[in-house]
Coordinates of C-alpha atoms in Angstrom, one line a residue:
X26 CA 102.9 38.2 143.5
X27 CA 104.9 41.0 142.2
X28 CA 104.8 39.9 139.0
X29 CA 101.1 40.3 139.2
X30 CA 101.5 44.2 140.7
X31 CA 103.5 44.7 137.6
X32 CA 101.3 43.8 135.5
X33 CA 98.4 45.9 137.2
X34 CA 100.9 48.1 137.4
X35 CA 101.6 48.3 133.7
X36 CA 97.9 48.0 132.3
X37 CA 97.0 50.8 134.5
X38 CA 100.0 52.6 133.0
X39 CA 98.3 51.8 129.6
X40 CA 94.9 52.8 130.6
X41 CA 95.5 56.1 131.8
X42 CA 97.9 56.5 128.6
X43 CA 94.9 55.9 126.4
X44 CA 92.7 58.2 128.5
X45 CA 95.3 60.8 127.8
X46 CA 95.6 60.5 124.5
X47 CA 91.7 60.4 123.9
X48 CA 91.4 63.3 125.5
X49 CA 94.2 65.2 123.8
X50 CA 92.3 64.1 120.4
X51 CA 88.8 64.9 121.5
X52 CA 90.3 68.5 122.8
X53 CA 88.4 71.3 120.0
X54 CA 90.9 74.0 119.5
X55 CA 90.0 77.6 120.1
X56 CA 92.1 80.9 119.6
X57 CA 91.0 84.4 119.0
X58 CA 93.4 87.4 118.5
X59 CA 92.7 90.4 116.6
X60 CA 94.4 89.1 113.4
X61 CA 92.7 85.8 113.4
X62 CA 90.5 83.1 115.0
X63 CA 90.7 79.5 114.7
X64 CA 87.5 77.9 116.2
X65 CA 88.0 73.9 115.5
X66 CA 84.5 72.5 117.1
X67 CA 85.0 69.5 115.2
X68 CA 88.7 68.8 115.5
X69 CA 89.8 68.5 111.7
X70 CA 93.3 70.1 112.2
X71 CA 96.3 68.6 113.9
X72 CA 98.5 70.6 116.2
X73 CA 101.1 71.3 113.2
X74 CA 97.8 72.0 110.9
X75 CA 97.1 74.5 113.6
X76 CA 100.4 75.8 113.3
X77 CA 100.7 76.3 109.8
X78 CA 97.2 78.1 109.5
X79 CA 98.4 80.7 112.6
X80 CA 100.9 81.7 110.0
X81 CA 98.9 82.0 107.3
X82 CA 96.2 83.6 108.6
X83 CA 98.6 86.3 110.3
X84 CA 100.0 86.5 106.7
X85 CA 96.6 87.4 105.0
X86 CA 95.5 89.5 107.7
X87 CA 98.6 91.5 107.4
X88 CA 97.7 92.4 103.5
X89 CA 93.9 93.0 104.3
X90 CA 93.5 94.3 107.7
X91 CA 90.8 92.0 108.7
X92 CA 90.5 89.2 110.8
X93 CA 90.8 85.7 109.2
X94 CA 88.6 83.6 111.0
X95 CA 88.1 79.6 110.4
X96 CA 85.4 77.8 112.2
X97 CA 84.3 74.3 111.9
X98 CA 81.5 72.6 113.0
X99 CA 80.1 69.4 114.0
X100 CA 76.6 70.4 114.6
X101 CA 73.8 68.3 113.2
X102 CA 71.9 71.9 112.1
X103 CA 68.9 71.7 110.6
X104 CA 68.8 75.0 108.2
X105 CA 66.1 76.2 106.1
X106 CA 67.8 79.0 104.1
X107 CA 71.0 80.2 103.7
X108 CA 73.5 79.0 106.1
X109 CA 75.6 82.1 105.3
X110 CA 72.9 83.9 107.4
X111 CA 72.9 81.3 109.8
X112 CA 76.6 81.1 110.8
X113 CA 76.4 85.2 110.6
X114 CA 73.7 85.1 113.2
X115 CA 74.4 82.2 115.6
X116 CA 78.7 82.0 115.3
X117 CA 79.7 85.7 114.4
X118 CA 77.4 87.8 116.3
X119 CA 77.7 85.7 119.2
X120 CA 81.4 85.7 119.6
X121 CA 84.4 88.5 120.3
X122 CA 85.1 88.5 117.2
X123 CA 86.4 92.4 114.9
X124 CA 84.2 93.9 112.6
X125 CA 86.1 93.9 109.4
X126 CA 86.7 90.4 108.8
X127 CA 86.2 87.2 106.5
X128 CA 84.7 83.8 107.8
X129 CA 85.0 80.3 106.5
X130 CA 82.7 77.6 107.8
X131 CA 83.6 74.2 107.4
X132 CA 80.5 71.6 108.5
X133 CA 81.2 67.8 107.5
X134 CA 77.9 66.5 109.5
X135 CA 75.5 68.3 107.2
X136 CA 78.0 68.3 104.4
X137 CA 78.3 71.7 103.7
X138 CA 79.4 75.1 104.5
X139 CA 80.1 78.9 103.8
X140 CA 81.9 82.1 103.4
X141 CA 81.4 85.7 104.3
X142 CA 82.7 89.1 104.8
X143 CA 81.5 91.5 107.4
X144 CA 82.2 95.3 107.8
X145 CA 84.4 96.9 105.0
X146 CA 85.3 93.2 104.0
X147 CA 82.2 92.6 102.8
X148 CA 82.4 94.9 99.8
X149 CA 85.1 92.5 98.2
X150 CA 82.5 89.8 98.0
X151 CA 80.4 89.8 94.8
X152 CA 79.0 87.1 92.6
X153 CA 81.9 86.7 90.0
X154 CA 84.2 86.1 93.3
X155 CA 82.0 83.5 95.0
X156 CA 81.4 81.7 92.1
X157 CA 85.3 81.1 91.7
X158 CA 85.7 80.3 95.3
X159 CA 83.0 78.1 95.9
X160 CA 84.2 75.0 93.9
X161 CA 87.5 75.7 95.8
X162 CA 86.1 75.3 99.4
X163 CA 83.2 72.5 98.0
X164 CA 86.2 70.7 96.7
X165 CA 88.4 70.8 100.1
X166 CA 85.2 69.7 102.3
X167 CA 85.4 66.4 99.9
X168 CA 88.3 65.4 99.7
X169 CA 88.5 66.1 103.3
X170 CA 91.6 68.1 102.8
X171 CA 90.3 71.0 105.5
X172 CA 94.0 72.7 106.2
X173 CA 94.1 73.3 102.1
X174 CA 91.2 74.7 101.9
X175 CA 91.6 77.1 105.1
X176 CA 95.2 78.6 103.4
X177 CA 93.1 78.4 100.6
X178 CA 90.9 81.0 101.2
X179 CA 93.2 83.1 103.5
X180 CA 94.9 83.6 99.9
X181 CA 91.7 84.3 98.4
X182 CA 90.9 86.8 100.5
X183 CA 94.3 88.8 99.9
X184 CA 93.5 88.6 96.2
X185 CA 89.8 90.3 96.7
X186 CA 91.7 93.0 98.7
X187 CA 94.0 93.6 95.9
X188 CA 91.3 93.6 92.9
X189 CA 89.9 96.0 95.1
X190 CA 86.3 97.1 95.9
X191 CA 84.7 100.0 93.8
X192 CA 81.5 99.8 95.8
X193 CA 83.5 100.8 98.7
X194 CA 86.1 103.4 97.2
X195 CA 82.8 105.5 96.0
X196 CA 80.9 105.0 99.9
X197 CA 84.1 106.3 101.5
X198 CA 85.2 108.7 98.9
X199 CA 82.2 110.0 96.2
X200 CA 84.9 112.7 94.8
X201 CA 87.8 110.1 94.2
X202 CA 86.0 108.0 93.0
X203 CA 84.5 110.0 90.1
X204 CA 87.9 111.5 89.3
X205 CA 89.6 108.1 89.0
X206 CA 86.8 106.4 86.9
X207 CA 85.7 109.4 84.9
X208 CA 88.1 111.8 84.5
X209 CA 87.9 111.8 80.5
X210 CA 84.0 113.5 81.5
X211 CA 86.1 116.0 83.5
X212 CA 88.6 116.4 80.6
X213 CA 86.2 117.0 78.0
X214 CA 84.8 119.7 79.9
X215 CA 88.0 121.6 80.7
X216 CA 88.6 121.5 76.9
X217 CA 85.4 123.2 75.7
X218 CA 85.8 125.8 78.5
X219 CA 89.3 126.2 77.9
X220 CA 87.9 126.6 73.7
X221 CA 85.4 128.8 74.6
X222 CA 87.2 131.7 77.1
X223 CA 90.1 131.9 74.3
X224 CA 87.4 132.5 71.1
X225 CA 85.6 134.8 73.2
X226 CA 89.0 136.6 74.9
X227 CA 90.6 136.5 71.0
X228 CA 87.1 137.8 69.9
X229 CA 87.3 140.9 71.8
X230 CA 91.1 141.9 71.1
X231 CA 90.4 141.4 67.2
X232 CA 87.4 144.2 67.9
X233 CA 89.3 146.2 69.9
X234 CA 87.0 145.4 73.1
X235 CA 83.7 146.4 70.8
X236 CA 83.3 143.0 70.5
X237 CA 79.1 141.9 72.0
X238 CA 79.1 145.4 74.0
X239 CA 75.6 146.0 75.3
X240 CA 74.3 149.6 74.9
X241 CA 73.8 150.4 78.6
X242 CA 72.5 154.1 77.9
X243 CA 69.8 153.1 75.2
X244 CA 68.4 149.9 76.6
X245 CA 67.7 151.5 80.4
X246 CA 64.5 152.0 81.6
X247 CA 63.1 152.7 84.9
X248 CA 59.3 151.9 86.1
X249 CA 58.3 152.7 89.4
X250 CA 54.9 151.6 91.0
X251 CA 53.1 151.6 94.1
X252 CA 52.1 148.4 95.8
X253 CA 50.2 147.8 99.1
X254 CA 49.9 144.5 101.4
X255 CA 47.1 144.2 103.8
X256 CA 47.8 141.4 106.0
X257 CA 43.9 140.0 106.9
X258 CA 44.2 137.0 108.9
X259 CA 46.6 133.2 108.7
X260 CA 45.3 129.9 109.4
X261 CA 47.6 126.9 110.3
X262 CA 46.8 123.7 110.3
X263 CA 49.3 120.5 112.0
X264 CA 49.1 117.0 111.4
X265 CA 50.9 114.8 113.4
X266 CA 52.8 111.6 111.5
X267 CA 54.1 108.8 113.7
X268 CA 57.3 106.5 112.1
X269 CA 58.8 103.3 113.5
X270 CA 62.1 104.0 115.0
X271 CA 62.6 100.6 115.3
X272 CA 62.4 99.1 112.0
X273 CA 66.1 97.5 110.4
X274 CA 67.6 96.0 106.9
X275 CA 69.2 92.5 107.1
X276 CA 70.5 90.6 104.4
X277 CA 74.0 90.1 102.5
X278 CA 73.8 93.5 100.9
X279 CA 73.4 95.6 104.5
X280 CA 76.3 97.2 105.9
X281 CA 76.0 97.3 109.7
X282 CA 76.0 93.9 111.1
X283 CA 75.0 92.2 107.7
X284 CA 77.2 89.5 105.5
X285 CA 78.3 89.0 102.2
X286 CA 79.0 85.6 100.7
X287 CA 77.7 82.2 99.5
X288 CA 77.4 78.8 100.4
X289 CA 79.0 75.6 99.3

């Protein structure tokens, strides 16, 4: 008989061991901070993976100032379009998420995914860019190798920062932005004004000031007429012209709540 409670003893044991350890591996990890979010719907990364992105992320957000954030997703969607625009509308927007930062969407059930900047971080984004980062991420959601690809990007992202955006330098700053990429104009100009005031400044010492005078005494004439305004009568006419206040842009190239990116 007490064998027997042993053994009930011990299976239950087992099963609630089992219902542990399900549940631990069914739990989706979630963690937002200002320097980065890891949103794991669909429970790709291990608790060390987890670990070793926290780090990297921190790392990349401390060279860009933007949030790193990695979301995957296990959601049979069915998107007609770009799901760039998608994950911008129905995962960024929706969630407490900062306004400059860079998102990487990882979705094995439709086989596919995609990566964006928001805010000021959307500048670095541009065609050249994506096309050398898409084969990067297309290649990690293969080979199922989702931690890779995550540290992957986060590096990615450090080396847009550094190759820097001009699009953005000339929005933020029209007048250092000319200086730095076209100073030579600016040169050139100095130069031929510098040329000029000496020729004409030598010119007049080597005529003793006599140099172009104008003949003031001998060129003045004054006219003077009489001229009357009568005022008769003024007609005004108004038109009125209505505009739509609440007309918007969206799209990857908007600043202001829009995305830039591509998919993979």
């Amino acid at each position: 008989m007490m064998r027997k409670n042993i053994s009930r003893l011990s299976a239950l044991a087992l099963a609630l061991l089992l219902i542990c350890s399900s549940t631990v591996l069914c739990f989706a990890f979630s963690e937002v901070t200002p320097q980065y979010a890891i949103v794991d719907d669909a429970n790709l990364f291990s608790e060390q993976d987890v670990a070793t992105l926290k780090a990297r992320l921190a790392e990349a957000n401390a060279e860009t100032g933007w949030q790193i954030i990695i979301h995957t997703d296990a959601t049979n969607i069915d998107i007609d379009g770009s799901r760039r625009k998608y994950y911008t509308k129905n995962f960024y927007k929706t969630g407490n998420f900062e306004e400059d930062a860079a998102v990487l969407v990882f979705n094995p059930t439709i086989d596919g995914g995609t990566f964006f900047g928001t805010g000021d971080a959307q500048y670095y984004f541009n065609d050249s860019r994506d096309d050398k980062l898409k084969p990067i991420m297309r290649s990690a959601l293969d080979s199922k190798t989702y931690l890779d690809g995550a540290c992957r990007f986060a590096d990615k992202m450090v080396e847009f920062h550094d190759q820097g955006s001009p699009e953005l330098e000339k929005k933020n700053n029209k007048l250092g932005y000319a200086l730095k990429h076209y100073w030579w104009v600016f040169t050139l100009i100095a130069i031929v004004a510098g040329a000029a005031t000496y020729g004409i400044t030598a010119g007049k010492y080597k005529y003793n000031g006599r140099f172009n005078t104008y003949d003031l005494k001998s060129n003045s004439n004054t006219t003077l007429t009489d001229e009357y305004d009568n005022f008769v009568t003024k007609h005004v006419s108004t038109r009125t012209i209505q505009t739509s206040s609440g007309s918007s842009s969206s799209g990857g190239s908007s600043s202001g709540g829009g995305s830039r990116g591509a998919d993979f």
